[in-house]
Amino acid sequence: MQEQDYGAKSFSLKVWKKMLPFVRPYRGALFTAFALMLFLALVDVSIPLFLAYAVDNFVRPGTTAGMGPYIALYAGMILLQGPAVTWMARRAMHVEMNLGKDLKRATFVHLQTLGLSYYNQNAVGWILARVMSDTNHISGTVAWALTDMFWSILYVVFVFGAMLLLNWRLALLVMLVVPFVAALTAVFQSKFLTAHRAMRRANSRLTGAYNEGITGAKTSKTLVIEDRNARDFAQLTGQMYKASLRSSLLSAVFIPIIIFFSSTAVALVLQRGGVMVMENVLPFGTLSAFISYALSILEPVQQIARVLSDFIATQANIERVDGLLSQEPGIIDSPEVVEKYGTTFEPKRENWEPIKGDIEFRDVSFMYPDGDEWVLEDFNLTIPAGTTVALVGETGAGKSTLVNLACRFYEPTKGQVLIDGVDVRERSQLWLHSRLGYVLQNPHLFSGTVKENIRYGRATCCKTRIYNAARLVSADLVVAKLENGYDTDVGEGGDRLSTGEKQLVSFARAVLADPPIFVLDEATSSIDTETEQLIQNAISHILQGRTSFLVAHRLSTIRDADLVLVVKSGRIIERGTHDELMAQKGYYHGLYTAMRIDESAGAP
């Protein structure tokens, strides 16, 4: 469920119950904190009673008889307060840190199970806000707000109990504030929740703008659009300011009203209690205890109201995190497949069959999850193992769609995709994905060294295999020029390397996996001619004996393919070898001729 689906909802315990599986492992720490809060509440309530006893038994009579045991008991109680507070804080902090860790881990692990369509539909800032900001807010509220609320409720209950025992008439005057506070909370709760939801949405947009502003800094500078970025960001911060201001204004109105009613009750107690003391109906020590209770009860009453508003506001964070965790993956293995082949995190590799590489599209029709038009309809194609297939067409024609279906990054809406004669849905996703070598047009390198990036996903590979993989794609020639060779840090996203150097590292990474199915998704379209020549020299060796898909923009990757598929508007309009298609003098002939003219003129 996405965030906007909660727009009309008010505070609901059902939403909070979704956090129980995460809180349950730390219930022992929470119970310890609650027990300590119970002790602290009893101590806090006892202090005015000790003072009242001192006034009536030592101050007014003017004697010190019996003061020794009194001081010992009072001092012992005060001395125990410090360790109790420290222990309670440690337990609450334990819950906060571990609950936040578990929520972050759960959201991150769940993100690994979601398909490409999820990342195509949701911005990075939207996701980051849930994984980082929302989980922090939830863990802090559960750990500290719960314990604060527990102490406040206990203190208020004990204070009312003590006041009823001391003088029930004065106690009723103080208790008049409770129904007003309850009514105000009911009125303000939905307003708090709506305001906080708006603030969290604004925060998501702001986080997204931060991410784009940083990752796209080079593009912004080359386009000289810093001023426009600043204006757009100012608009987003303005929206965040307005949303935050509304939330703060609601609190600024709510809390003073609570204080007003509480202060009114205190005034009534002081007026009535003073008269009763003058009439010798109420002991002076009891009045002093009542004054202490009436003054001290302001803070827990306000704290209860504040914590309630925090709980109401935090529901928006839970809704957002639950929206992420309840997001169903676009592709799910059946229970039978999981039973045999295992999951992404617990694979049963001993049951994995080897892949020969025969691929068949059987009556395949496909529509993107967020689309309303068929990209493929009743498509049939058989690719024998070891065949090199080139996909040619204009940008956006649908070349990558066929590859994504073959690799099971998407599943056909109708029909079947078979590998070695078996529907891919009868095997696990990991079984197939671990046998793929995939090189993208814009490769992503992870923070770390060249060596670590080459063996990414194959962490146990020895240096010899890493060096051989690099040598096979001529990446060793690039590594030799780097300051620290294979131990050179590539920077975040590989920013310290050129596009060609990153591409060669990604080629070596794919080759190291020794995959039976290889995909080059326009892998040579963004590199210089020299680097392309290095790669072309290795491609014939790399693809030998493998089923390969070449999503091609350059002629050099097309001519030697066993099969050329010409894609236009999501449909295969021509198929055959390069020579057969050229002889037909159809769409491919014209496209190839135009590409040849562009390349001979030096156009990218």
Coordinates of C-alpha atoms in Angstrom, one line a residue:
M1 CA 0.0 0.0 0.0
Q2 CA 1.4 3.4 -0.9
E3 CA 1.4 6.4 1.3
Q4 CA -1.4 8.2 -0.4
D5 CA -3.8 5.3 0.3
Y6 CA -3.9 6.3 4.0
G7 CA -5.1 9.9 3.4
A8 CA -8.5 9.6 5.1
K9 CA -7.5 7.3 7.9
S10 CA -7.5 8.4 11.6
F11 CA -5.5 6.9 14.4
S12 CA -5.8 3.1 14.4
L13 CA -4.4 0.5 16.7
K14 CA -4.5 -1.9 13.7
V15 CA -1.7 0.1 12.1
W16 CA 0.4 -0.1 15.3
K17 CA -0.1 -3.9 15.6
K18 CA 2.0 -4.2 12.4
M19 CA 5.0 -3.3 14.5
L20 CA 4.4 -6.1 17.1
P21 CA 6.6 -8.6 15.2
F22 CA 9.5 -6.1 15.4
V23 CA 8.9 -5.1 19.0
R24 CA 8.3 -8.6 20.4
P25 CA 12.0 -9.6 20.6
Y26 CA 12.6 -6.6 22.9
R27 CA 9.6 -7.0 25.2
G28 CA 11.9 -8.1 28.0
A29 CA 13.8 -4.8 27.8
L30 CA 10.6 -2.8 27.6
F31 CA 9.1 -4.7 30.6
T32 CA 12.3 -3.9 32.6
A33 CA 11.9 -0.2 31.6
F34 CA 8.2 -0.2 32.6
A35 CA 9.1 -1.8 36.0
L36 CA 11.7 0.9 36.7
M37 CA 9.1 3.5 35.6
L38 CA 6.7 2.0 38.1
F39 CA 9.3 2.4 40.9
L40 CA 10.1 6.0 39.8
A41 CA 6.5 6.9 39.7
L42 CA 6.0 5.6 43.3
V43 CA 9.1 7.5 44.4
D44 CA 7.8 10.7 42.8
V45 CA 4.4 10.4 44.3
S46 CA 5.9 9.6 47.8
I47 CA 8.0 12.8 47.9
P48 CA 5.1 15.2 48.7
L49 CA 3.8 12.8 51.3
F50 CA 7.3 12.8 53.0
L51 CA 7.2 16.6 52.9
A52 CA 3.7 16.7 54.4
Y53 CA 4.8 14.3 57.2
A54 CA 7.8 16.6 57.9
V55 CA 5.6 19.7 58.1
D56 CA 3.0 18.1 60.4
N57 CA 5.5 16.2 62.6
F58 CA 8.7 18.3 62.7
V59 CA 8.1 21.8 61.4
R60 CA 4.8 22.8 63.1
P61 CA 5.5 21.0 66.4
G62 CA 9.1 22.4 66.4
T63 CA 10.7 19.0 67.3
T64 CA 13.3 16.7 65.8
A65 CA 12.2 13.5 67.6
G66 CA 12.1 10.6 65.1
M67 CA 13.9 12.5 62.4
G68 CA 16.7 9.9 62.1
P69 CA 14.6 7.1 60.6
Y70 CA 12.8 9.6 58.5
I71 CA 16.0 11.0 57.0
A72 CA 17.4 7.4 56.4
L73 CA 14.2 6.3 54.6
Y74 CA 14.0 9.5 52.5
A75 CA 17.7 9.5 51.6
G76 CA 17.6 5.8 50.6
M77 CA 14.6 6.4 48.4
I78 CA 16.3 9.4 46.7
L79 CA 19.6 7.5 46.3
L80 CA 17.9 4.7 44.5
Q81 CA 16.4 7.1 42.0
G82 CA 19.7 7.7 40.1
P83 CA 20.5 4.1 39.3
A84 CA 16.9 3.4 38.4
V85 CA 16.9 6.3 35.9
T86 CA 20.2 5.2 34.4
W87 CA 19.1 1.5 34.1
M88 CA 15.8 2.6 32.5
A89 CA 17.6 4.8 30.0
R90 CA 19.9 2.0 29.0
R91 CA 17.0 -0.4 28.4
A92 CA 15.1 2.2 26.4
M93 CA 18.2 2.9 24.3
H94 CA 18.7 -0.8 23.7
V95 CA 15.1 -1.0 22.3
E96 CA 15.6 2.1 20.2
M97 CA 18.9 1.0 18.6
N98 CA 17.9 -2.6 17.9
L99 CA 14.4 -1.9 16.8
G100 CA 15.7 0.8 14.3
K101 CA 18.3 -1.8 13.1
D102 CA 15.7 -4.5 12.6
L103 CA 13.4 -2.1 10.7
K104 CA 16.2 -0.9 8.4
R105 CA 17.4 -4.5 7.8
A106 CA 13.8 -5.7 7.0
T107 CA 13.1 -2.8 4.6
F108 CA 16.5 -3.3 2.9
V109 CA 16.1 -7.0 2.6
H110 CA 12.6 -6.6 1.2
L111 CA 13.8 -4.1 -1.3
Q112 CA 16.2 -6.9 -2.6
T113 CA 13.1 -9.0 -3.4
L114 CA 11.3 -6.3 -5.5
G115 CA 11.5 -6.3 -9.2
L116 CA 12.6 -3.7 -11.7
S117 CA 9.1 -2.3 -12.1
Y118 CA 9.1 -1.2 -8.5
Y119 CA 12.3 0.9 -8.9
N120 CA 11.0 2.3 -12.2
Q121 CA 7.9 3.6 -10.4
N122 CA 9.4 4.9 -7.2
A123 CA 12.0 7.6 -6.7
V124 CA 15.2 7.0 -4.7
G125 CA 14.3 9.8 -2.2
W126 CA 10.9 8.2 -1.6
I127 CA 12.6 4.9 -0.7
L128 CA 15.5 6.4 1.3
A129 CA 13.0 8.4 3.5
R130 CA 11.3 5.2 4.5
V131 CA 14.5 3.1 5.1
M132 CA 16.2 5.8 7.1
S133 CA 14.0 8.6 8.5
D134 CA 10.8 6.8 9.1
T135 CA 12.4 3.8 10.8
N136 CA 14.3 6.1 13.1
H137 CA 11.1 7.9 14.1
I138 CA 9.3 4.7 14.8
S139 CA 12.1 3.2 17.0
G140 CA 12.4 6.4 19.0
T141 CA 8.7 6.7 19.6
V142 CA 8.4 3.0 20.7
A143 CA 11.4 3.2 23.0
W144 CA 11.0 6.6 24.7
A145 CA 7.4 7.7 24.1
L146 CA 6.0 4.4 25.4
T147 CA 8.1 4.6 28.6
D148 CA 7.2 8.3 29.1
M149 CA 3.6 7.5 28.6
F150 CA 3.7 4.7 31.1
W151 CA 5.4 6.8 33.7
S152 CA 2.9 9.7 33.1
I153 CA -0.2 7.5 33.4
L154 CA 1.1 5.8 36.5
Y155 CA 2.1 9.1 38.1
V156 CA -1.3 10.7 37.4
V157 CA -3.2 7.6 38.7
F158 CA -1.0 7.4 41.9
V159 CA -1.4 11.2 42.4
F160 CA -5.2 11.0 42.1
G161 CA -5.2 8.0 44.5
A162 CA -3.1 9.8 47.0
M163 CA -5.2 12.9 46.8
L164 CA -8.4 10.9 47.2
L165 CA -7.0 9.4 50.3
L166 CA -5.9 12.8 51.7
N167 CA -9.1 14.7 50.8
W168 CA -11.6 13.5 48.1
R169 CA -13.2 16.9 47.7
L170 CA -10.0 18.7 46.7
A171 CA -9.1 15.6 44.5
L172 CA -12.3 16.0 42.5
L173 CA -11.4 19.6 41.7
V174 CA -8.1 18.4 40.1
M175 CA -9.8 15.5 38.3
L176 CA -12.1 18.0 36.5
V177 CA -9.3 18.6 34.0
V178 CA -9.3 15.0 32.7
P179 CA -12.5 15.0 30.5
F180 CA -11.4 18.3 28.9
V181 CA -8.0 16.9 28.0
A182 CA -9.7 13.8 26.6
A183 CA -12.1 15.8 24.5
L184 CA -9.3 18.1 23.2
T185 CA -7.2 15.1 22.3
A186 CA -10.0 13.6 20.3
V187 CA -10.5 16.8 18.4
F188 CA -6.8 17.4 17.6
Q189 CA -5.7 13.8 16.8
S190 CA -6.9 13.7 13.2
K191 CA -5.5 17.2 12.6
F192 CA -2.1 16.1 14.0
L193 CA -2.1 13.0 11.8
T194 CA -3.0 14.9 8.6
A195 CA -0.4 17.5 9.2
H196 CA 2.3 15.0 9.9
R197 CA 1.5 13.0 6.8
A198 CA 1.9 16.1 4.7
M199 CA 5.2 16.8 6.4
R200 CA 6.5 13.3 5.7
R201 CA 5.5 13.6 2.0
A202 CA 7.3 16.9 1.8
N203 CA 10.3 15.3 3.4
S204 CA 10.3 12.5 0.8
R205 CA 10.3 15.0 -2.0
L206 CA 13.1 17.0 -0.3
T207 CA 15.2 13.8 0.2
G208 CA 14.7 13.0 -3.5
A209 CA 15.9 16.5 -4.5
Y210 CA 19.0 16.1 -2.3
N211 CA 19.8 12.8 -4.0
E212 CA 19.3 14.1 -7.5
G213 CA 21.2 17.3 -6.8
I214 CA 24.2 15.4 -5.6
T215 CA 24.2 12.5 -8.0
G216 CA 23.5 14.9 -10.9
A217 CA 25.9 17.6 -9.9
K218 CA 28.1 17.2 -13.0
T219 CA 25.1 17.3 -15.4
S220 CA 23.8 20.4 -13.6
K221 CA 27.1 22.2 -14.0
T222 CA 27.5 21.3 -17.7
L223 CA 24.0 22.5 -18.4
V224 CA 24.5 25.6 -16.2
I225 CA 21.2 25.1 -14.4
E226 CA 22.4 25.7 -10.8
D227 CA 20.0 28.7 -10.5
R228 CA 17.0 26.6 -11.6
N229 CA 18.0 23.9 -9.2
A230 CA 18.2 26.4 -6.4
R231 CA 14.8 27.8 -7.2
D232 CA 13.2 24.3 -7.4
F233 CA 14.9 23.3 -4.1
A234 CA 13.7 26.6 -2.5
Q235 CA 10.2 25.7 -3.5
L236 CA 10.5 22.2 -2.0
T237 CA 11.9 23.6 1.3
G238 CA 9.1 26.1 1.3
Q239 CA 6.6 23.3 1.1
M240 CA 8.4 21.5 3.9
Y241 CA 8.4 24.7 5.9
K242 CA 4.6 25.2 5.5
A243 CA 3.9 21.5 6.4
S244 CA 6.2 21.7 9.5
L245 CA 4.8 25.0 10.5
R246 CA 1.2 23.7 10.4
S247 CA 2.2 20.7 12.6
S248 CA 4.0 23.0 15.0
L249 CA 1.1 25.5 15.2
L250 CA -1.3 22.7 16.1
S251 CA 1.0 21.7 18.9
A252 CA 1.4 25.4 19.9
V253 CA -2.3 25.7 20.2
F254 CA -2.9 22.3 21.8
I255 CA -0.4 22.4 24.7
P256 CA -1.3 25.9 26.0
I257 CA -5.0 24.9 26.1
I258 CA -4.1 21.9 28.2
I259 CA -2.0 24.2 30.5
F260 CA -4.9 26.6 30.8
F261 CA -7.3 23.9 32.1
S262 CA -4.6 22.4 34.4
S263 CA -3.8 25.8 35.9
T264 CA -7.5 26.5 36.5
A265 CA -7.7 23.3 38.5
V266 CA -4.6 24.3 40.5
A267 CA -6.2 27.7 41.3
L268 CA -9.4 26.1 42.5
V269 CA -7.4 23.7 44.7
L270 CA -5.4 26.6 46.2
Q271 CA -8.6 28.7 46.9
R272 CA -10.6 25.9 48.4
G273 CA -7.7 24.3 50.3
G274 CA -6.7 27.6 51.8
V275 CA -10.2 28.1 53.2
M276 CA -10.2 24.5 54.6
V277 CA -6.9 25.1 56.4
M278 CA -8.1 28.4 57.9
E279 CA -11.2 26.5 59.2
N280 CA -8.9 23.8 60.7
V281 CA -10.6 21.2 58.4
L282 CA -7.4 20.3 56.5
P283 CA -3.9 19.9 58.0
F284 CA -1.3 22.4 56.7
G285 CA 1.0 19.5 55.7
T286 CA -1.8 18.0 53.6
L287 CA -2.4 21.3 51.8
S288 CA 1.3 21.5 51.1
A289 CA 1.2 18.0 49.6
F290 CA -1.9 19.0 47.5
I291 CA -0.1 22.1 46.2
S292 CA 2.9 19.9 45.2
Y293 CA 0.6 17.4 43.5
A294 CA -1.4 20.1 41.8
L295 CA 1.7 21.8 40.4
S296 CA 3.6 18.6 39.5
I297 CA 0.6 17.0 37.8
L298 CA 0.8 19.7 35.1
E299 CA 3.9 18.1 33.5
P300 CA 2.6 14.5 33.2
V301 CA -0.8 15.7 31.9
Q302 CA 1.0 17.7 29.3
Q303 CA 3.4 14.8 28.6
I304 CA 0.4 12.5 28.1
A305 CA -1.0 14.9 25.6
R306 CA 2.4 15.4 23.8
V307 CA 3.0 11.6 23.7
L308 CA -0.4 11.0 22.3
S309 CA 0.3 13.5 19.6
D310 CA 3.6 11.8 18.9
F311 CA 1.9 8.4 18.6
I312 CA -0.7 9.9 16.3
A313 CA 2.0 11.5 14.2
T314 CA 4.2 8.4 14.1
Q315 CA 1.3 6.4 12.6
A316 CA 2.1 8.2 9.4
N317 CA 5.7 6.8 9.6
I318 CA 4.4 3.2 10.3
E319 CA 2.0 3.5 7.3
R320 CA 4.9 4.5 5.1
V321 CA 7.2 1.7 6.3
D322 CA 4.3 -0.9 6.1
G323 CA 3.5 0.4 2.6
L324 CA 7.1 -0.6 1.6
L325 CA 7.1 -3.9 3.5
S326 CA 3.7 -5.0 2.2
Q327 CA 4.7 -4.2 -1.4
E328 CA 4.4 -7.5 -3.3
P329 CA 7.3 -8.4 -5.6
G330 CA 6.3 -8.3 -9.2
I331 CA 7.7 -11.8 -9.7
I332 CA 7.2 -14.5 -7.0
D333 CA 8.4 -18.1 -7.1
S334 CA 5.7 -20.7 -6.4
P335 CA 5.8 -22.6 -3.2
E336 CA 6.7 -25.8 -5.1
V337 CA 9.7 -23.9 -6.7
V338 CA 10.8 -22.5 -3.3
E339 CA 10.6 -26.0 -1.7
K340 CA 12.9 -27.5 -4.4
Y341 CA 15.2 -24.6 -5.3
G342 CA 15.2 -22.4 -2.1
T343 CA 14.9 -18.7 -1.9
T344 CA 17.2 -15.8 -2.8
F345 CA 18.6 -15.7 0.7
E346 CA 18.6 -19.5 1.3
P347 CA 19.2 -21.2 -2.0
K348 CA 19.3 -25.0 -2.4
R349 CA 22.0 -25.0 -5.0
E350 CA 22.4 -28.8 -4.8
N351 CA 19.0 -29.1 -6.7
W352 CA 19.9 -26.6 -9.4
E353 CA 20.0 -28.1 -12.9
P354 CA 22.7 -26.9 -15.3
I355 CA 21.7 -24.5 -18.1
K356 CA 22.3 -25.5 -21.7
G357 CA 21.0 -22.2 -23.1
D358 CA 18.0 -23.1 -25.4
I359 CA 15.5 -20.2 -25.1
E360 CA 12.0 -20.2 -26.5
F361 CA 9.2 -17.5 -26.6
R362 CA 5.9 -19.4 -27.0
D363 CA 2.8 -17.2 -27.8
V364 CA 4.2 -14.5 -25.6
S365 CA 2.2 -11.3 -25.0
F366 CA 3.4 -8.6 -22.6
M367 CA 2.2 -5.4 -21.1
Y368 CA 4.1 -3.4 -18.5
P369 CA 2.5 -3.4 -15.0
D370 CA 1.8 0.3 -15.2
G371 CA 1.0 0.3 -18.9
D372 CA -2.2 -0.2 -20.9
E373 CA -0.8 -1.2 -24.3
W374 CA 0.6 -4.5 -25.5
V375 CA 4.4 -4.3 -26.0
L376 CA 4.4 -7.8 -27.5
E377 CA 1.5 -9.9 -28.9
D378 CA 1.5 -13.6 -29.7
F379 CA 5.3 -13.5 -30.1
N380 CA 7.1 -16.7 -31.0
L381 CA 10.9 -17.3 -31.3
T382 CA 13.2 -20.2 -30.7
I383 CA 16.9 -19.5 -29.9
P384 CA 19.1 -22.6 -29.9
A385 CA 21.9 -22.8 -27.3
G386 CA 25.1 -21.0 -28.3
T387 CA 23.2 -18.6 -30.7
T388 CA 24.2 -14.9 -30.8
V389 CA 21.1 -12.8 -31.3
A390 CA 21.4 -9.1 -32.2
L391 CA 18.4 -6.8 -31.4
V392 CA 18.3 -3.8 -33.7
G393 CA 16.0 -0.8 -33.7
E394 CA 15.4 2.8 -32.8
T395 CA 15.7 3.9 -29.2
G396 CA 12.5 2.9 -27.3
A397 CA 11.5 0.3 -29.9
G398 CA 11.3 -2.4 -27.2
K399 CA 14.7 -4.2 -27.6
S400 CA 15.3 -4.4 -23.9
T401 CA 11.8 -5.8 -23.2
L402 CA 12.7 -9.1 -25.0
V403 CA 15.9 -9.4 -23.0
N404 CA 14.2 -8.7 -19.7
L405 CA 11.6 -11.4 -20.5
A406 CA 14.3 -13.9 -21.4
C407 CA 16.2 -13.0 -18.2
R408 CA 12.9 -13.1 -16.1
F409 CA 13.2 -9.6 -14.9
Y410 CA 9.6 -9.4 -16.1
E411 CA 7.2 -12.2 -16.7
P412 CA 4.9 -12.5 -19.8
T413 CA 1.4 -11.4 -19.4
K414 CA 0.4 -14.3 -21.5
G415 CA 2.3 -17.2 -22.9
Q416 CA 5.5 -18.8 -21.8
V417 CA 9.3 -18.3 -21.9
L418 CA 11.1 -21.6 -21.8
I419 CA 14.8 -22.3 -21.0
D420 CA 16.0 -25.7 -22.0
G421 CA 12.3 -26.7 -22.7
V422 CA 11.1 -25.7 -19.2
D423 CA 8.9 -22.8 -18.3
V424 CA 11.1 -20.3 -16.4
R425 CA 8.3 -20.1 -13.7
E426 CA 9.1 -23.7 -12.8
R427 CA 12.6 -22.8 -11.7
S428 CA 13.7 -20.2 -9.2
Q429 CA 14.7 -16.7 -10.1
L430 CA 18.1 -17.1 -8.5
W431 CA 18.7 -20.2 -10.5
L432 CA 18.4 -18.2 -13.7
H433 CA 19.9 -14.9 -12.6
S434 CA 23.0 -16.5 -11.2
R435 CA 23.7 -17.9 -14.7
L436 CA 23.5 -14.6 -16.5
G437 CA 26.3 -12.3 -17.6
Y438 CA 24.7 -8.9 -18.0
V439 CA 26.7 -5.8 -19.1
L440 CA 24.7 -2.5 -19.2
Q441 CA 25.2 0.6 -21.3
N442 CA 26.0 2.6 -18.2
P443 CA 27.6 0.1 -15.8
H444 CA 27.4 0.6 -12.0
L445 CA 30.5 0.1 -10.0
F446 CA 30.4 -0.2 -6.2
S447 CA 32.6 1.6 -3.8
G448 CA 35.8 -0.3 -3.3
T449 CA 38.8 -1.4 -5.4
V450 CA 38.9 -2.6 -9.0
K451 CA 39.5 -6.2 -7.8
E452 CA 36.6 -6.1 -5.4
N453 CA 34.3 -4.9 -8.2
I454 CA 35.4 -7.6 -10.7
R455 CA 34.7 -10.3 -8.1
Y456 CA 31.5 -8.7 -6.9
G457 CA 29.0 -11.6 -6.5
R458 CA 31.9 -14.1 -6.7
A459 CA 33.6 -13.2 -3.4
T460 CA 35.5 -16.5 -3.1
C461 CA 37.2 -16.3 -6.5
C462 CA 41.0 -16.4 -6.4
K463 CA 43.2 -13.7 -7.8
T464 CA 44.2 -15.9 -10.7
R465 CA 40.6 -16.1 -12.0
I466 CA 40.2 -12.4 -11.5
Y467 CA 43.3 -11.5 -13.5
N468 CA 42.4 -14.0 -16.2
A469 CA 38.9 -12.5 -16.5
A470 CA 40.4 -9.0 -16.8
R471 CA 43.0 -10.2 -19.3
L472 CA 40.3 -11.8 -21.5
V473 CA 38.5 -8.5 -22.0
S474 CA 41.7 -6.4 -22.1
A475 CA 40.8 -4.7 -18.8
D476 CA 44.3 -5.6 -17.6
L477 CA 45.7 -2.9 -20.0
V478 CA 43.6 -0.3 -18.2
V479 CA 44.4 -1.6 -14.8
A480 CA 48.1 -1.3 -15.5
K481 CA 47.7 2.4 -16.0
L482 CA 46.0 2.9 -12.6
E483 CA 48.1 4.1 -9.6
N484 CA 47.5 1.1 -7.4
G485 CA 46.5 -1.4 -10.1
Y486 CA 43.8 -3.8 -9.1
D487 CA 43.8 -2.2 -5.6
T488 CA 42.8 1.2 -7.0
D489 CA 39.7 2.7 -5.3
V490 CA 37.1 3.3 -8.0
G491 CA 35.2 5.9 -5.9
E492 CA 31.4 6.1 -5.4
G493 CA 29.7 4.7 -8.5
G494 CA 33.1 4.3 -10.1
D495 CA 33.4 8.1 -10.6
R496 CA 37.2 7.9 -10.5
L497 CA 37.2 5.9 -13.7
S498 CA 36.2 6.9 -17.2
T499 CA 33.1 5.4 -18.9
G500 CA 35.3 3.1 -20.9
E501 CA 37.3 1.9 -17.9
K502 CA 34.1 1.2 -16.0
Q503 CA 32.7 -0.7 -18.9
L504 CA 35.8 -2.9 -19.1
V505 CA 35.6 -3.6 -15.4
S506 CA 31.9 -4.6 -15.8
F507 CA 32.9 -6.9 -18.7
A508 CA 35.5 -8.6 -16.6
R509 CA 32.9 -9.0 -13.8
A510 CA 30.4 -10.6 -16.2
V511 CA 33.1 -12.9 -17.6
L512 CA 34.2 -14.1 -14.2
A513 CA 30.8 -15.5 -13.6
D514 CA 31.3 -17.8 -16.7
P515 CA 27.6 -17.5 -17.5
P516 CA 25.8 -19.7 -20.1
I517 CA 23.6 -16.8 -21.1
F518 CA 25.2 -13.4 -21.9
V519 CA 23.6 -10.0 -22.4
L520 CA 25.2 -6.9 -23.8
D521 CA 22.7 -4.1 -23.5
E522 CA 24.1 -1.4 -25.7
A523 CA 27.4 -2.1 -23.9
T524 CA 29.6 -0.4 -26.4
S525 CA 27.4 2.6 -27.3
S526 CA 28.9 5.0 -24.7
I527 CA 32.7 4.2 -25.0
D528 CA 35.5 5.5 -27.2
T529 CA 36.6 3.8 -30.4
E530 CA 39.9 2.5 -28.8
T531 CA 38.1 0.9 -25.9
E532 CA 35.4 -0.5 -28.2
Q533 CA 38.2 -2.2 -30.3
L534 CA 39.6 -3.8 -27.1
I535 CA 36.1 -5.1 -26.3
Q536 CA 35.3 -6.3 -29.8
N537 CA 38.6 -8.3 -29.8
A538 CA 37.4 -10.2 -26.7
I539 CA 33.6 -10.5 -27.5
S540 CA 34.1 -13.3 -30.1
H541 CA 35.9 -15.3 -27.4
I542 CA 33.5 -14.4 -24.6
L543 CA 30.3 -15.3 -26.5
Q544 CA 31.6 -18.6 -28.0
G545 CA 29.3 -21.4 -26.9
R546 CA 27.0 -19.1 -25.0
T547 CA 23.5 -18.0 -25.8
S548 CA 23.9 -14.2 -26.2
F549 CA 21.7 -11.2 -26.7
L550 CA 23.3 -8.1 -28.2
V551 CA 21.2 -4.9 -27.9
A552 CA 23.2 -3.1 -30.5
H553 CA 23.7 0.5 -31.6
R554 CA 27.0 -0.1 -33.5
L555 CA 27.5 -2.0 -36.7
S556 CA 30.5 -4.0 -35.3
T557 CA 28.2 -5.9 -32.9
I558 CA 25.6 -6.8 -35.5
R559 CA 27.4 -8.3 -38.5
D560 CA 28.7 -11.4 -36.9
A561 CA 25.4 -12.3 -35.1
D562 CA 23.8 -15.6 -35.9
L563 CA 20.3 -14.0 -35.8
V564 CA 19.3 -10.3 -36.2
L565 CA 15.9 -9.2 -34.9
V566 CA 14.7 -5.9 -36.1
V567 CA 12.4 -4.3 -33.5
K568 CA 9.9 -1.5 -34.2
S569 CA 7.2 -0.3 -31.9
G570 CA 7.6 -3.3 -29.7
R571 CA 7.2 -5.8 -32.5
I572 CA 9.7 -7.9 -34.5
I573 CA 9.2 -6.8 -38.1
E574 CA 12.2 -8.5 -39.6
R575 CA 14.5 -11.5 -38.7
G576 CA 17.4 -13.3 -40.2
T577 CA 21.1 -13.0 -40.6
H578 CA 22.8 -9.8 -41.5
D579 CA 23.3 -10.9 -45.2
E580 CA 19.7 -12.1 -45.5
L581 CA 18.2 -8.9 -44.2
M582 CA 20.5 -6.7 -46.4
A583 CA 19.4 -8.7 -49.4
Q584 CA 15.7 -8.0 -48.6
K585 CA 16.4 -4.3 -48.8
G586 CA 13.7 -3.6 -46.2
Y587 CA 13.7 -1.6 -42.9
Y588 CA 16.9 -3.2 -41.7
H589 CA 18.7 -2.3 -44.9
G590 CA 17.8 1.4 -44.5
L591 CA 18.6 1.4 -40.8
Y592 CA 22.0 -0.3 -41.3
T593 CA 22.9 2.0 -44.1
A594 CA 22.0 5.1 -42.0
M595 CA 24.1 3.7 -39.1
R596 CA 27.0 3.0 -41.4
I597 CA 26.9 6.6 -42.7
D598 CA 26.8 8.0 -39.2
E599 CA 29.7 5.9 -38.0
S600 CA 31.9 6.7 -41.0
A601 CA 31.2 10.4 -40.3
G602 CA 32.2 9.9 -36.7
A603 CA 28.8 10.4 -35.2
P604 CA 28.1 8.6 -31.9

